[in-house]
Short mmCIF file of C-alpha atoms in Angstrom, two decimals:
data_model
loop_
_atom_site.label_atom_id
_atom_site.label_comp_id
_atom_site.label_asym_id
_atom_site.label_seq_id
_atom_site.Cartn_x
_atom_site.Cartn_y
_atom_site.Cartn_z
CA MET A 1 10.11 20.27 9.75
CA THR A 2 6.61 21.46 8.96
CA GLY A 3 5.16 23.65 6.41
CA THR A 4 2.14 24.13 4.15
CA ILE A 5 1.96 23.94 0.38
CA GLU A 6 -0.97 24.44 -1.99
CA VAL A 7 -1.51 21.45 -4.31
CA ASN A 8 -3.62 21.70 -7.39
CA LYS A 9 -5.12 18.05 -7.75
CA ARG A 10 -6.23 17.03 -11.23
CA GLY A 11 -9.26 15.07 -11.83
CA ALA A 12 -9.45 11.90 -14.04
CA LEU A 13 -10.17 13.90 -17.06
CA GLY A 14 -7.41 16.33 -16.36
CA ASP A 15 -9.71 19.14 -15.12
CA ASP A 16 -8.79 21.05 -12.04
CA THR A 17 -11.21 19.71 -9.40
CA HIS A 18 -10.16 21.30 -6.15
CA LEU A 19 -7.24 22.85 -4.35
CA HIS A 20 -5.80 20.99 -1.39
CA SER A 21 -3.81 22.47 1.38
CA MET A 22 -1.02 19.98 2.48
CA HIS A 23 1.08 20.12 5.57
CA ARG A 24 4.60 18.69 5.50
CA THR A 25 5.54 16.47 8.37
CA ILE A 26 8.33 14.14 9.30
CA THR A 27 7.75 10.51 10.40
CA TYR A 28 10.62 8.23 11.43
CA LEU A 29 10.30 4.73 10.11
CA SER A 30 12.29 1.61 10.42
CA ASP A 31 14.37 0.36 7.41
CA GLU A 32 11.93 -2.54 7.01
CA ILE A 33 8.74 -0.36 7.00
CA ARG A 34 10.44 2.13 4.59
CA LEU A 35 11.37 -0.71 2.21
CA ALA A 36 7.82 -2.24 2.38
CA ILE A 37 6.34 1.25 1.62
CA LYS A 38 8.72 1.75 -1.34
CA GLU A 39 7.84 -1.75 -2.73
CA ALA A 40 4.06 -1.45 -2.21
CA ALA A 41 4.01 2.06 -3.71
CA LYS A 42 5.81 0.67 -6.85
CA ILE A 43 3.29 -2.26 -7.10
CA TYR A 44 0.31 0.22 -6.89
CA GLY A 45 1.89 2.70 -9.21
CA GLU A 46 1.96 5.54 -6.74
CA SER A 47 4.53 7.80 -5.28
CA GLU A 48 5.53 6.78 -1.67
CA ALA A 49 3.88 9.93 -0.36
CA ALA A 50 0.61 9.19 -2.18
CA PHE A 51 0.68 5.59 -0.81
CA ILE A 52 1.34 6.76 2.73
CA ARG A 53 -1.46 9.36 2.46
CA GLY A 54 -3.94 6.71 1.12
CA ALA A 55 -2.99 4.29 3.93
CA ILE A 56 -3.67 6.98 6.58
CA GLU A 57 -6.88 7.91 4.96
CA ARG A 58 -8.06 4.27 4.82
CA ALA A 59 -7.16 3.72 8.43
CA ILE A 60 -9.13 6.84 9.50
CA ALA A 61 -12.13 5.92 7.28
CA ASN A 62 -12.24 2.51 9.04
CA GLY A 63 -12.95 4.29 12.36
CA GLN A 64 -11.47 4.00 15.72
CA PRO A 65 -10.21 0.57 16.91
CA THR A 66 -12.29 -0.98 19.57
CA ARG A 67 -10.91 -0.69 22.99
CA PRO A 68 -10.26 -3.90 25.00
CA ARG A 69 -12.97 -4.77 27.49
CA GLN A 70 -12.28 -6.01 30.89
CA PRO A 71 -11.77 -8.82 31.59
CA LEU A 72 -9.69 -9.74 28.50
CA PHE A 73 -10.05 -13.38 29.35
CA LEU A 74 -11.57 -15.64 32.07
CA SER A 75 -8.94 -17.76 33.82
CA GLY A 76 -11.25 -19.11 36.42
CA ASP A 77 -8.59 -17.98 38.91
CA ARG A 78 -9.72 -15.05 40.94
CA LYS A 79 -6.26 -14.50 42.47
CA LEU A 80 -4.33 -14.87 39.20
CA ALA A 81 -2.86 -11.26 39.44
CA GLU A 82 -1.33 -12.29 42.82
CA HIS A 83 0.71 -15.11 41.18
CA VAL A 84 0.92 -13.96 37.45
CA GLU A 85 4.71 -14.56 37.39
CA ASP A 86 4.30 -18.12 38.33
CA ALA A 87 1.43 -18.74 35.86
CA LEU A 88 3.61 -17.26 33.02
CA ALA A 89 6.84 -18.91 34.01
CA ASP A 90 6.43 -21.75 31.57
CA LEU A 91 4.96 -19.67 28.79
CA GLY A 92 7.01 -20.32 25.65
CA ALA A 93 9.10 -23.04 27.17
CA ARG A 94 9.72 -26.02 24.72
#
């Protein structure tokens, strides 16, 4: 479901600072994330919607994540890709 609403946002002194156009969207969240958002929003004294918008705005402001560069690591084994299953076989074994 999507839609657009006009929201009149009030400034710190209560004056009408500007008019925002907001778009409604649906995002599916796990129970754990939903609960974490609810708790964090309460701590910050915000609505869940305001908290989510702020988190998205901060993520965008921080810029794009850097892309991994090849090679990701140096194994010293030029043929590692040919026997990667063997190399990973004991990974996590205790």
